[in-house]
Amino acid sequence: MTVIRIVANIAAPDVAKAREFYVDILGLDVVMDLGWITTFASTERMAPQISIASEGGSGTAVPDISVEVDDLDEVLRRVRTSGLTIEYGPVSEEWGVRRFYVRDPFERLINILAHEK
């Protein structure tokens, strides 16, 4: 048996609001839209992963979702342009990532990160 995919499902009263954050800010593509559910995905192949945590690191809250990006500065620019509040960071962490926390339109805490090279 092999896990093929892990999907994060977020309950929301208005799924249309998700496009502004997940498409405009994070650059994901809409791969399915049935009106009551919209699925966003990247064209990159990703390995299934799930993390279980007692804290978010550096004393922060555990984020609902972590999103690794290849250009943290560009996502940070988009977040600031959109007027969203950054709740933590941006900061370079001792475990080799640069990251910040922001909330999506449904108040989910999103950890946006890039591995430092």
Short mmCIF file of N, CA, C and O in Angstrom, two decimals:
data_model
loop_
_atom_site.label_atom_id
_atom_site.label_comp_id
_atom_site.label_asym_id
_atom_site.label_seq_id
_atom_site.Cartn_x
_atom_site.Cartn_y
_atom_site.Cartn_z
N MET A 1 0.84 -1.17 0.00
CA MET A 1 0.00 0.00 0.00
C MET A 1 0.88 1.23 0.00
O MET A 1 1.85 1.29 0.73
N THR A 2 0.53 2.21 -0.84
CA THR A 2 1.28 3.46 -0.94
C THR A 2 0.32 4.63 -0.86
O THR A 2 -0.72 4.63 -1.54
N VAL A 3 0.64 5.61 -0.04
CA VAL A 3 -0.15 6.84 0.00
C VAL A 3 0.14 7.61 -1.29
O VAL A 3 1.30 7.85 -1.63
N ILE A 4 -0.88 7.96 -2.03
CA ILE A 4 -0.74 8.67 -3.30
C ILE A 4 -0.75 10.18 -3.09
O ILE A 4 -0.01 10.92 -3.73
N ARG A 5 -1.60 10.65 -2.18
CA ARG A 5 -1.76 12.09 -2.00
C ARG A 5 -2.33 12.36 -0.62
O ARG A 5 -3.06 11.55 -0.08
N ILE A 6 -1.96 13.49 -0.05
CA ILE A 6 -2.57 13.99 1.17
C ILE A 6 -3.18 15.34 0.84
O ILE A 6 -2.52 16.20 0.26
N VAL A 7 -4.45 15.51 1.19
CA VAL A 7 -5.16 16.74 0.86
C VAL A 7 -5.59 17.43 2.14
O VAL A 7 -6.19 16.80 3.02
N ALA A 8 -5.29 18.71 2.27
CA ALA A 8 -5.79 19.51 3.38
C ALA A 8 -7.15 20.06 2.99
O ALA A 8 -7.29 20.71 1.95
N ASN A 9 -8.17 19.78 3.79
CA ASN A 9 -9.52 20.28 3.54
C ASN A 9 -9.85 21.36 4.56
O ASN A 9 -9.74 21.12 5.76
N ILE A 10 -10.25 22.53 4.08
CA ILE A 10 -10.57 23.66 4.95
C ILE A 10 -12.04 24.00 4.78
O ILE A 10 -12.49 24.30 3.67
N ALA A 11 -12.80 23.95 5.86
CA ALA A 11 -14.21 24.31 5.81
C ALA A 11 -14.33 25.83 5.67
O ALA A 11 -13.64 26.58 6.36
N ALA A 12 -15.19 26.27 4.76
CA ALA A 12 -15.37 27.71 4.52
C ALA A 12 -16.78 27.98 4.03
O ALA A 12 -17.30 27.25 3.19
N PRO A 13 -17.40 29.07 4.52
CA PRO A 13 -18.75 29.40 4.07
C PRO A 13 -18.78 29.93 2.63
O PRO A 13 -19.79 29.83 1.95
N ASP A 14 -17.69 30.51 2.15
CA ASP A 14 -17.62 31.08 0.81
C ASP A 14 -16.30 30.68 0.17
O ASP A 14 -15.28 31.34 0.36
N VAL A 15 -16.32 29.60 -0.59
CA VAL A 15 -15.07 29.08 -1.17
C VAL A 15 -14.46 30.03 -2.20
O VAL A 15 -13.27 29.95 -2.48
N ALA A 16 -15.26 30.94 -2.77
CA ALA A 16 -14.74 31.88 -3.76
C ALA A 16 -13.65 32.78 -3.18
O ALA A 16 -12.74 33.21 -3.90
N LYS A 17 -13.70 33.07 -1.89
CA LYS A 17 -12.69 33.92 -1.26
C LYS A 17 -11.31 33.28 -1.30
O LYS A 17 -10.30 33.96 -1.16
N ALA A 18 -11.25 31.99 -1.45
CA ALA A 18 -9.97 31.28 -1.45
C ALA A 18 -9.09 31.66 -2.63
O ALA A 18 -7.87 31.64 -2.53
N ARG A 19 -9.68 32.02 -3.77
CA ARG A 19 -8.89 32.34 -4.97
C ARG A 19 -7.91 33.48 -4.73
O ARG A 19 -6.79 33.44 -5.20
N GLU A 20 -8.35 34.52 -4.03
CA GLU A 20 -7.48 35.68 -3.79
C GLU A 20 -6.20 35.27 -3.08
O GLU A 20 -5.13 35.77 -3.38
N PHE A 21 -6.30 34.36 -2.13
CA PHE A 21 -5.13 33.95 -1.36
C PHE A 21 -4.35 32.84 -2.06
O PHE A 21 -3.15 32.97 -2.31
N TYR A 22 -5.03 31.77 -2.41
CA TYR A 22 -4.33 30.59 -2.91
C TYR A 22 -3.89 30.71 -4.37
O TYR A 22 -2.89 30.10 -4.77
N VAL A 23 -4.59 31.50 -5.18
CA VAL A 23 -4.17 31.72 -6.57
C VAL A 23 -3.33 33.00 -6.69
O VAL A 23 -2.19 32.97 -7.16
N ASP A 24 -3.89 34.13 -6.25
CA ASP A 24 -3.22 35.42 -6.44
C ASP A 24 -1.95 35.57 -5.61
O ASP A 24 -0.97 36.14 -6.07
N ILE A 25 -1.94 35.06 -4.39
CA ILE A 25 -0.77 35.22 -3.53
C ILE A 25 0.19 34.03 -3.66
O ILE A 25 1.38 34.22 -3.85
N LEU A 26 -0.33 32.81 -3.57
CA LEU A 26 0.55 31.65 -3.60
C LEU A 26 0.80 31.09 -5.00
O LEU A 26 1.69 30.28 -5.18
N GLY A 27 0.01 31.52 -5.97
CA GLY A 27 0.26 31.10 -7.35
C GLY A 27 -0.17 29.68 -7.68
O GLY A 27 0.29 29.10 -8.66
N LEU A 28 -1.08 29.12 -6.89
CA LEU A 28 -1.58 27.79 -7.19
C LEU A 28 -2.58 27.85 -8.34
O LEU A 28 -3.15 28.90 -8.64
N ASP A 29 -2.81 26.72 -8.99
CA ASP A 29 -3.78 26.61 -10.06
C ASP A 29 -5.07 25.99 -9.54
O ASP A 29 -5.04 25.14 -8.64
N VAL A 30 -6.20 26.40 -10.10
CA VAL A 30 -7.48 25.76 -9.79
C VAL A 30 -7.53 24.49 -10.65
O VAL A 30 -7.49 24.56 -11.87
N VAL A 31 -7.59 23.33 -9.99
CA VAL A 31 -7.63 22.07 -10.73
C VAL A 31 -9.00 21.41 -10.69
O VAL A 31 -9.26 20.48 -11.44
N MET A 32 -9.88 21.92 -9.82
CA MET A 32 -11.25 21.45 -9.76
C MET A 32 -12.09 22.53 -9.11
O MET A 32 -11.68 23.13 -8.12
N ASP A 33 -13.26 22.80 -9.67
CA ASP A 33 -14.18 23.76 -9.08
C ASP A 33 -15.60 23.27 -9.30
O ASP A 33 -16.12 23.31 -10.41
N LEU A 34 -16.21 22.78 -8.22
CA LEU A 34 -17.58 22.29 -8.29
C LEU A 34 -18.56 23.25 -7.64
O LEU A 34 -19.71 22.90 -7.41
N GLY A 35 -18.09 24.45 -7.32
CA GLY A 35 -18.94 25.44 -6.66
C GLY A 35 -18.88 25.31 -5.15
O GLY A 35 -18.61 26.27 -4.46
N TRP A 36 -19.10 24.13 -4.64
CA TRP A 36 -19.08 23.89 -3.19
C TRP A 36 -17.68 23.49 -2.71
O TRP A 36 -17.40 23.52 -1.53
N ILE A 37 -16.83 23.10 -3.64
CA ILE A 37 -15.44 22.76 -3.32
C ILE A 37 -14.57 23.22 -4.48
O ILE A 37 -14.92 23.02 -5.65
N THR A 38 -13.47 23.87 -4.14
CA THR A 38 -12.48 24.26 -5.13
C THR A 38 -11.15 23.68 -4.67
O THR A 38 -10.78 23.81 -3.50
N THR A 39 -10.46 23.01 -5.58
CA THR A 39 -9.17 22.41 -5.26
C THR A 39 -8.08 23.17 -5.98
O THR A 39 -8.17 23.42 -7.19
N PHE A 40 -7.05 23.54 -5.22
CA PHE A 40 -5.90 24.27 -5.74
C PHE A 40 -4.70 23.34 -5.70
O PHE A 40 -4.54 22.57 -4.76
N ALA A 41 -3.85 23.43 -6.70
CA ALA A 41 -2.68 22.56 -6.75
C ALA A 41 -1.54 23.26 -7.47
O ALA A 41 -1.73 24.25 -8.16
N SER A 42 -0.37 22.70 -7.28
CA SER A 42 0.83 23.15 -7.96
C SER A 42 1.13 22.19 -9.10
O SER A 42 0.78 21.01 -9.03
N THR A 43 1.79 22.67 -10.13
CA THR A 43 2.19 21.79 -11.22
C THR A 43 3.42 20.96 -10.84
O THR A 43 3.77 20.03 -11.55
N GLU A 44 4.05 21.31 -9.73
CA GLU A 44 5.21 20.57 -9.26
C GLU A 44 4.77 19.24 -8.63
O GLU A 44 3.75 19.18 -7.97
N ARG A 45 5.56 18.22 -8.81
CA ARG A 45 5.29 16.93 -8.17
C ARG A 45 5.75 17.01 -6.72
O ARG A 45 6.87 17.42 -6.45
N MET A 46 4.87 16.66 -5.79
CA MET A 46 5.19 16.74 -4.38
C MET A 46 5.02 15.39 -3.71
O MET A 46 4.17 14.61 -4.11
N ALA A 47 5.81 15.15 -2.69
CA ALA A 47 5.70 13.91 -1.92
C ALA A 47 4.67 14.11 -0.81
O ALA A 47 4.64 15.15 -0.18
N PRO A 48 3.83 13.09 -0.56
CA PRO A 48 2.89 13.20 0.55
C PRO A 48 3.63 13.43 1.87
O PRO A 48 4.68 12.83 2.10
N GLN A 49 3.07 14.27 2.70
CA GLN A 49 3.72 14.58 3.97
C GLN A 49 2.69 15.06 4.96
O GLN A 49 1.75 15.78 4.60
N ILE A 50 2.84 14.66 6.20
CA ILE A 50 1.99 15.16 7.28
C ILE A 50 2.89 15.33 8.50
O ILE A 50 3.75 14.50 8.76
N SER A 51 2.73 16.44 9.20
CA SER A 51 3.53 16.71 10.39
C SER A 51 2.61 16.78 11.61
O SER A 51 1.52 17.34 11.54
N ILE A 52 3.09 16.26 12.72
CA ILE A 52 2.37 16.31 13.99
C ILE A 52 3.27 17.10 14.94
O ILE A 52 4.45 16.78 15.09
N ALA A 53 2.76 18.16 15.55
CA ALA A 53 3.61 19.06 16.34
C ALA A 53 2.95 19.52 17.62
O ALA A 53 1.73 19.70 17.66
N SER A 54 3.75 19.75 18.64
CA SER A 54 3.26 20.30 19.89
C SER A 54 3.40 21.81 19.92
O SER A 54 2.83 22.48 20.78
N GLU A 55 4.20 22.36 19.00
CA GLU A 55 4.34 23.81 18.82
C GLU A 55 4.83 24.05 17.40
O GLU A 55 5.20 23.11 16.70
N GLY A 56 4.82 25.31 16.99
CA GLY A 56 5.23 25.64 15.63
C GLY A 56 6.71 25.95 15.48
O GLY A 56 7.15 26.32 14.40
N GLY A 57 7.48 25.80 16.55
CA GLY A 57 8.90 26.15 16.51
C GLY A 57 9.09 27.58 16.95
O GLY A 57 8.24 28.45 16.70
N SER A 58 10.18 27.84 17.64
CA SER A 58 10.48 29.18 18.16
C SER A 58 9.36 29.72 19.05
O SER A 58 9.11 30.92 19.11
N GLY A 59 8.62 28.80 19.68
CA GLY A 59 7.55 29.20 20.59
C GLY A 59 6.27 29.66 19.92
O GLY A 59 5.40 30.22 20.57
N THR A 60 6.12 29.43 18.62
CA THR A 60 4.94 29.87 17.89
C THR A 60 3.83 28.81 17.96
O THR A 60 4.07 27.66 18.33
N ALA A 61 2.63 29.23 17.57
CA ALA A 61 1.51 28.30 17.48
C ALA A 61 1.75 27.33 16.33
O ALA A 61 2.46 27.65 15.37
N VAL A 62 1.16 26.15 16.42
CA VAL A 62 1.25 25.19 15.33
C VAL A 62 0.40 25.70 14.17
O VAL A 62 -0.79 25.95 14.34
N PRO A 63 1.00 25.89 12.99
CA PRO A 63 0.22 26.37 11.85
C PRO A 63 -0.71 25.27 11.34
O PRO A 63 -0.43 24.08 11.51
N ASP A 64 -1.79 25.69 10.71
CA ASP A 64 -2.72 24.73 10.11
C ASP A 64 -2.12 24.09 8.87
O ASP A 64 -2.32 22.91 8.61
N ILE A 65 -1.39 24.89 8.09
CA ILE A 65 -0.78 24.41 6.85
C ILE A 65 0.60 25.06 6.71
O ILE A 65 0.77 26.24 7.05
N SER A 66 1.55 24.30 6.22
CA SER A 66 2.85 24.86 5.85
C SER A 66 2.97 24.78 4.33
O SER A 66 2.68 23.74 3.74
N VAL A 67 3.39 25.88 3.72
CA VAL A 67 3.54 25.95 2.27
C VAL A 67 4.97 26.35 1.97
O VAL A 67 5.40 27.45 2.32
N GLU A 68 5.72 25.44 1.33
CA GLU A 68 7.08 25.76 0.93
C GLU A 68 7.05 26.38 -0.46
O GLU A 68 6.38 25.88 -1.36
N VAL A 69 7.76 27.50 -0.61
CA VAL A 69 7.81 28.22 -1.89
C VAL A 69 9.26 28.37 -2.33
O VAL A 69 10.18 28.24 -1.54
N ASP A 70 9.44 28.66 -3.61
CA ASP A 70 10.80 28.85 -4.12
C ASP A 70 11.26 30.30 -4.05
O ASP A 70 12.44 30.58 -4.20
N ASP A 71 10.33 31.23 -3.81
CA ASP A 71 10.68 32.66 -3.75
C ASP A 71 9.88 33.31 -2.62
O ASP A 71 8.82 33.89 -2.84
N LEU A 72 10.42 33.20 -1.41
CA LEU A 72 9.72 33.73 -0.24
C LEU A 72 9.52 35.24 -0.34
O LEU A 72 8.48 35.76 0.04
N ASP A 73 10.51 35.96 -0.88
CA ASP A 73 10.39 37.41 -0.99
C ASP A 73 9.22 37.83 -1.88
O ASP A 73 8.53 38.80 -1.59
N GLU A 74 8.97 37.07 -2.95
CA GLU A 74 7.85 37.39 -3.84
C GLU A 74 6.52 37.14 -3.15
O GLU A 74 5.60 37.96 -3.24
N VAL A 75 6.40 36.05 -2.42
CA VAL A 75 5.16 35.79 -1.69
C VAL A 75 4.96 36.83 -0.60
O VAL A 75 3.86 37.33 -0.40
N LEU A 76 6.03 37.19 0.09
CA LEU A 76 5.98 38.23 1.11
C LEU A 76 5.50 39.55 0.51
O LEU A 76 4.65 40.24 1.08
N ARG A 77 5.99 39.89 -0.67
CA ARG A 77 5.55 41.10 -1.36
C ARG A 77 4.06 41.05 -1.67
O ARG A 77 3.32 42.00 -1.42
N ARG A 78 3.59 39.92 -2.17
CA ARG A 78 2.17 39.76 -2.49
C ARG A 78 1.30 39.86 -1.24
O ARG A 78 0.23 40.47 -1.27
N VAL A 79 1.75 39.27 -0.15
CA VAL A 79 1.00 39.33 1.11
C VAL A 79 0.91 40.78 1.57
O VAL A 79 -0.17 41.26 1.94
N ARG A 80 2.02 41.49 1.55
CA ARG A 80 2.02 42.89 2.00
C ARG A 80 1.16 43.75 1.08
O ARG A 80 0.41 44.61 1.56
N THR A 81 1.22 43.52 -0.22
CA THR A 81 0.40 44.28 -1.18
C THR A 81 -1.08 44.04 -0.94
O THR A 81 -1.90 44.95 -1.07
N SER A 82 -1.43 42.82 -0.56
CA SER A 82 -2.84 42.49 -0.33
C SER A 82 -3.38 43.07 0.97
O SER A 82 -4.58 43.09 1.19
N GLY A 83 -2.48 43.54 1.85
CA GLY A 83 -2.90 44.11 3.11
C GLY A 83 -3.10 43.10 4.23
O GLY A 83 -3.56 43.46 5.31
N LEU A 84 -2.73 41.85 3.99
CA LEU A 84 -2.84 40.84 5.04
C LEU A 84 -1.82 41.11 6.15
O LEU A 84 -0.74 41.65 5.89
N THR A 85 -2.16 40.73 7.36
CA THR A 85 -1.29 40.93 8.50
C THR A 85 -0.36 39.74 8.66
O THR A 85 -0.81 38.60 8.72
N ILE A 86 0.93 40.02 8.74
CA ILE A 86 1.91 38.97 9.00
C ILE A 86 1.94 38.77 10.52
O ILE A 86 2.19 39.72 11.26
N GLU A 87 1.69 37.56 10.97
CA GLU A 87 1.60 37.27 12.40
C GLU A 87 2.93 36.88 13.03
O GLU A 87 3.09 36.95 14.24
N TYR A 88 3.87 36.45 12.22
CA TYR A 88 5.20 36.06 12.72
C TYR A 88 6.19 36.17 11.56
O TYR A 88 5.89 35.77 10.45
N GLY A 89 7.36 36.73 11.85
CA GLY A 89 8.41 36.82 10.84
C GLY A 89 8.24 37.99 9.92
O GLY A 89 7.49 38.93 10.24
N PRO A 90 8.95 37.97 8.83
CA PRO A 90 9.81 36.89 8.35
C PRO A 90 11.07 36.75 9.21
O PRO A 90 11.60 37.72 9.72
N VAL A 91 11.49 35.48 9.35
CA VAL A 91 12.63 35.18 10.20
C VAL A 91 13.38 33.97 9.65
O VAL A 91 12.77 33.08 9.07
N SER A 92 14.68 33.99 9.82
CA SER A 92 15.50 32.82 9.50
C SER A 92 15.61 31.98 10.76
O SER A 92 16.07 32.46 11.80
N GLU A 93 15.16 30.75 10.67
CA GLU A 93 15.14 29.84 11.83
C GLU A 93 16.43 29.02 11.87
O GLU A 93 17.05 28.76 10.84
N GLU A 94 16.78 28.57 13.06
CA GLU A 94 18.02 27.83 13.26
C GLU A 94 18.03 26.48 12.54
O GLU A 94 19.07 25.90 12.31
N TRP A 95 16.86 25.97 12.14
CA TRP A 95 16.80 24.68 11.44
C TRP A 95 16.86 24.83 9.92
O TRP A 95 16.61 23.89 9.18
N GLY A 96 17.22 26.05 9.45
CA GLY A 96 17.53 26.23 8.03
C GLY A 96 16.42 26.68 7.12
O GLY A 96 16.51 26.51 5.90
N VAL A 97 15.36 27.25 7.68
CA VAL A 97 14.30 27.81 6.84
C VAL A 97 14.11 29.29 7.16
O VAL A 97 14.39 29.74 8.27
N ARG A 98 13.65 30.02 6.18
CA ARG A 98 13.19 31.39 6.36
C ARG A 98 11.70 31.32 6.18
O ARG A 98 11.21 30.68 5.25
N ARG A 99 10.94 31.99 7.08
CA ARG A 99 9.49 31.81 7.04
C ARG A 99 8.74 32.97 7.66
O ARG A 99 9.32 33.81 8.34
N PHE A 100 7.43 32.97 7.42
CA PHE A 100 6.52 33.89 8.09
C PHE A 100 5.15 33.22 8.18
O PHE A 100 4.85 32.27 7.45
N TYR A 101 4.33 33.73 9.12
CA TYR A 101 2.96 33.24 9.31
C TYR A 101 1.99 34.32 8.84
O TYR A 101 2.18 35.51 9.12
N VAL A 102 0.94 33.88 8.18
CA VAL A 102 -0.15 34.75 7.76
C VAL A 102 -1.43 33.92 7.83
O VAL A 102 -1.38 32.69 7.76
N ARG A 103 -2.56 34.57 7.97
CA ARG A 103 -3.85 33.86 7.98
C ARG A 103 -4.50 33.95 6.61
O ARG A 103 -4.48 35.00 5.97
N ASP A 104 -5.08 32.85 6.18
CA ASP A 104 -5.83 32.85 4.92
C ASP A 104 -7.20 33.48 5.16
O ASP A 104 -7.50 33.88 6.29
N PRO A 105 -8.05 33.60 4.16
CA PRO A 105 -9.35 34.26 4.35
C PRO A 105 -10.27 33.55 5.34
O PRO A 105 -11.29 34.10 5.74
N PHE A 106 -9.92 32.33 5.75
CA PHE A 106 -10.76 31.55 6.64
C PHE A 106 -10.15 31.44 8.04
O PHE A 106 -10.54 30.59 8.83
N GLU A 107 -9.18 32.32 8.30
CA GLU A 107 -8.51 32.41 9.60
C GLU A 107 -7.60 31.23 9.92
O GLU A 107 -7.21 31.04 11.06
N ARG A 108 -7.25 30.44 8.92
CA ARG A 108 -6.29 29.35 9.11
C ARG A 108 -4.89 29.95 9.14
O ARG A 108 -4.56 30.82 8.32
N LEU A 109 -4.07 29.48 10.06
CA LEU A 109 -2.70 29.98 10.18
C LEU A 109 -1.81 29.24 9.18
O LEU A 109 -1.68 28.02 9.24
N ILE A 110 -1.22 30.00 8.27
CA ILE A 110 -0.40 29.45 7.19
C ILE A 110 1.06 29.80 7.43
O ILE A 110 1.40 30.97 7.59
N ASN A 111 1.90 28.79 7.46
CA ASN A 111 3.34 28.94 7.60
C ASN A 111 3.92 28.91 6.19
O ASN A 111 3.88 27.88 5.52
N ILE A 112 4.40 30.04 5.71
CA ILE A 112 5.01 30.11 4.38
C ILE A 112 6.51 30.12 4.56
O ILE A 112 7.05 30.95 5.30
N LEU A 113 7.19 29.18 3.89
CA LEU A 113 8.61 28.99 4.14
C LEU A 113 9.40 28.68 2.88
O LEU A 113 8.84 28.26 1.89
N ALA A 114 10.70 28.92 3.00
CA ALA A 114 11.66 28.50 1.96
C ALA A 114 12.89 27.99 2.69
O ALA A 114 13.31 28.57 3.70
N HIS A 115 13.45 26.91 2.19
CA HIS A 115 14.70 26.42 2.75
C HIS A 115 15.83 27.35 2.34
O HIS A 115 15.90 27.78 1.19
N GLU A 116 16.67 27.70 3.29
CA GLU A 116 17.79 28.59 2.99
C GLU A 116 18.88 27.77 2.32
O GLU A 116 19.11 26.62 2.66
N LYS A 117 19.51 28.40 1.37
CA LYS A 117 20.53 27.69 0.58
C LYS A 117 21.91 27.97 1.10
O LYS A 117 22.22 28.85 1.74
#
